[in-house]
Amino acid sequence: MRTKHFLFLTGILFMLNCCDMDESSDKVICPPDTSMVFTCMIDYTTNRFLGGYKLTLPHYIDSLKPVCEYRSPGDFGDVAWYDKATDTELFAGTIIWMGKGACTFPEKIDPPSSFVTLDFPSETPRFISLYHDEYDKTAYPDVDYRTIWDAVKDLQFTSWVSDSTPAYIYLYRPSVGAGDPKDWYWIVFLKY
């Protein structure tokens, strides 16, 4: 009974936020004239889901075009990701050399406990790596993104994803130099 009540309330929240639930499949459905970005954050060392958020873009777009503004951390730096077509900020955070920066946008993410888990996984999307500069491309070895996706594939939040859905993935490292990988996390942007 609690699960049905929770799913009912979740469906209402999706409707209020431009999306709905397909009762026959428990998948998220959004209106065709709306573009949204679903963002998941996943711990770098444990591949544990840390939370996520969604943004409604100001108008419909065919595809997300993430672009980066990056200021290298001589001591203090930062990174910000935007959608090029709508100039919508997707994520921003500080980067500190021999210290630890923090996420500055969004101000708050929804915790893992606020996400509904389903009994069936979504399909694995088509991963597209994002880098803030040329050096970043060599900063970590090739990664099996499927193991990262395992942290979120059972969420109602990702139930609509198919094998052709682009999943833009970025490794946010708020601590560099003698940075601690326990501070790092993957950010996955999914455009609906």
mmCIF file of C-alpha atoms in Angstrom, residues 97-184:
data_model
loop_
_atom_site.group_PDB
_atom_site.id
_atom_site.type_symbol
_atom_site.label_atom_id
_atom_site.label_comp_id
_atom_site.label_asym_id
_atom_site.label_seq_id
_atom_site.Cartn_x
_atom_site.Cartn_y
_atom_site.Cartn_z
ATOM 1 C CA TRP A 97 44.473 22.867 -5.801
ATOM 2 C CA MET A 98 45.561 20.969 -2.654
ATOM 3 C CA GLY A 99 42.071 21.509 -1.198
ATOM 4 C CA LYS A 100 38.464 20.696 -1.983
ATOM 5 C CA GLY A 101 36.008 22.709 -4.053
ATOM 6 C CA ALA A 102 32.237 22.316 -4.053
ATOM 7 C CA CYS A 103 29.219 22.263 -6.328
ATOM 8 C CA THR A 104 27.824 25.798 -6.752
ATOM 9 C CA PHE A 105 24.965 24.948 -9.137
ATOM 10 C CA PRO A 106 22.504 23.588 -8.435
ATOM 11 C CA GLU A 107 22.263 24.830 -4.872
ATOM 12 C CA LYS A 108 20.651 21.569 -3.828
ATOM 13 C CA ILE A 109 20.283 18.083 -5.275
ATOM 14 C CA ASP A 110 17.565 15.592 -4.465
ATOM 15 C CA PRO A 111 18.944 12.824 -2.203
ATOM 16 C CA PRO A 112 18.897 9.169 -3.306
ATOM 17 C CA SER A 113 16.043 8.443 -0.880
ATOM 18 C CA SER A 114 13.715 10.713 -2.881
ATOM 19 C CA PHE A 115 14.012 8.582 -6.051
ATOM 20 C CA VAL A 116 11.647 5.715 -6.808
ATOM 21 C CA THR A 117 13.282 2.392 -7.708
ATOM 22 C CA LEU A 118 11.614 0.132 -10.258
ATOM 23 C CA ASP A 119 11.784 -3.638 -10.686
ATOM 24 C CA PHE A 120 13.104 -3.360 -14.235
ATOM 25 C CA PRO A 121 16.231 -1.533 -15.412
ATOM 26 C CA SER A 122 16.374 1.059 -18.139
ATOM 27 C CA GLU A 123 18.433 0.337 -21.208
ATOM 28 C CA THR A 124 22.080 1.383 -21.252
ATOM 29 C CA PRO A 125 22.414 4.741 -23.051
ATOM 30 C CA ARG A 126 25.010 5.855 -25.588
ATOM 31 C CA PHE A 127 27.783 7.467 -23.519
ATOM 32 C CA ILE A 128 29.520 10.642 -24.625
ATOM 33 C CA SER A 129 32.539 11.730 -22.563
ATOM 34 C CA LEU A 130 32.830 15.393 -21.594
ATOM 35 C CA TYR A 131 36.165 17.046 -20.802
ATOM 36 C CA HIS A 132 36.872 20.579 -19.639
ATOM 37 C CA ASP A 133 40.167 20.787 -21.576
ATOM 38 C CA GLU A 134 42.685 18.685 -23.522
ATOM 39 C CA TYR A 135 44.599 17.727 -20.377
ATOM 40 C CA ASP A 136 41.396 16.428 -18.793
ATOM 41 C CA LYS A 137 41.129 13.836 -21.588
ATOM 42 C CA THR A 138 44.275 12.139 -20.287
ATOM 43 C CA ALA A 139 43.585 12.594 -16.557
ATOM 44 C CA TYR A 140 41.905 9.226 -16.065
ATOM 45 C CA PRO A 141 42.066 5.970 -18.024
ATOM 46 C CA ASP A 142 39.344 4.479 -20.185
ATOM 47 C CA VAL A 143 36.270 3.818 -18.098
ATOM 48 C CA ASP A 144 33.539 1.228 -18.443
ATOM 49 C CA TYR A 145 30.590 3.613 -18.156
ATOM 50 C CA ARG A 146 28.164 0.682 -17.884
ATOM 51 C CA THR A 147 29.351 0.052 -14.310
ATOM 52 C CA ILE A 148 28.583 3.695 -13.489
ATOM 53 C CA TRP A 149 25.159 3.423 -15.147
ATOM 54 C CA ASP A 150 24.370 0.422 -12.930
ATOM 55 C CA ALA A 151 23.938 2.880 -10.027
ATOM 56 C CA VAL A 152 20.929 4.566 -11.675
ATOM 57 C CA LYS A 153 19.503 2.111 -14.202
ATOM 58 C CA ASP A 154 16.707 0.980 -11.837
ATOM 59 C CA LEU A 155 15.464 4.492 -11.067
ATOM 60 C CA GLN A 156 12.125 5.746 -12.322
ATOM 61 C CA PHE A 157 14.096 8.938 -13.057
ATOM 62 C CA THR A 158 15.930 7.072 -15.885
ATOM 63 C CA SER A 159 13.158 4.664 -16.955
ATOM 64 C CA TRP A 160 12.669 6.383 -20.327
ATOM 65 C CA VAL A 161 16.307 5.942 -21.441
ATOM 66 C CA SER A 162 16.964 3.781 -24.504
ATOM 67 C CA ASP A 163 20.174 2.547 -26.117
ATOM 68 C CA SER A 164 20.085 5.543 -28.484
ATOM 69 C CA THR A 165 19.741 8.158 -25.710
ATOM 70 C CA PRO A 166 22.923 10.240 -25.437
ATOM 71 C CA ALA A 167 24.246 10.273 -21.868
ATOM 72 C CA TYR A 168 26.839 13.012 -21.451
ATOM 73 C CA ILE A 169 29.219 12.065 -18.658
ATOM 74 C CA TYR A 170 31.749 14.273 -16.883
ATOM 75 C CA LEU A 171 34.111 13.524 -14.010
ATOM 76 C CA TYR A 172 33.956 16.443 -11.571
ATOM 77 C CA ARG A 173 37.168 16.622 -9.551
ATOM 78 C CA PRO A 174 36.798 19.375 -6.936
ATOM 79 C CA SER A 175 40.187 18.452 -5.445
ATOM 80 C CA VAL A 176 43.274 18.381 -7.665
ATOM 81 C CA GLY A 177 47.033 18.328 -7.171
ATOM 82 C CA ALA A 178 47.115 15.965 -4.231
ATOM 83 C CA GLY A 179 43.364 15.618 -4.731
ATOM 84 C CA ASP A 180 41.435 12.826 -3.102
ATOM 85 C CA PRO A 181 39.437 10.629 -5.527
ATOM 86 C CA LYS A 182 36.934 10.115 -2.688
ATOM 87 C CA ASP A 183 35.861 13.740 -3.335
ATOM 88 C CA TRP A 184 35.204 13.137 -7.044
#
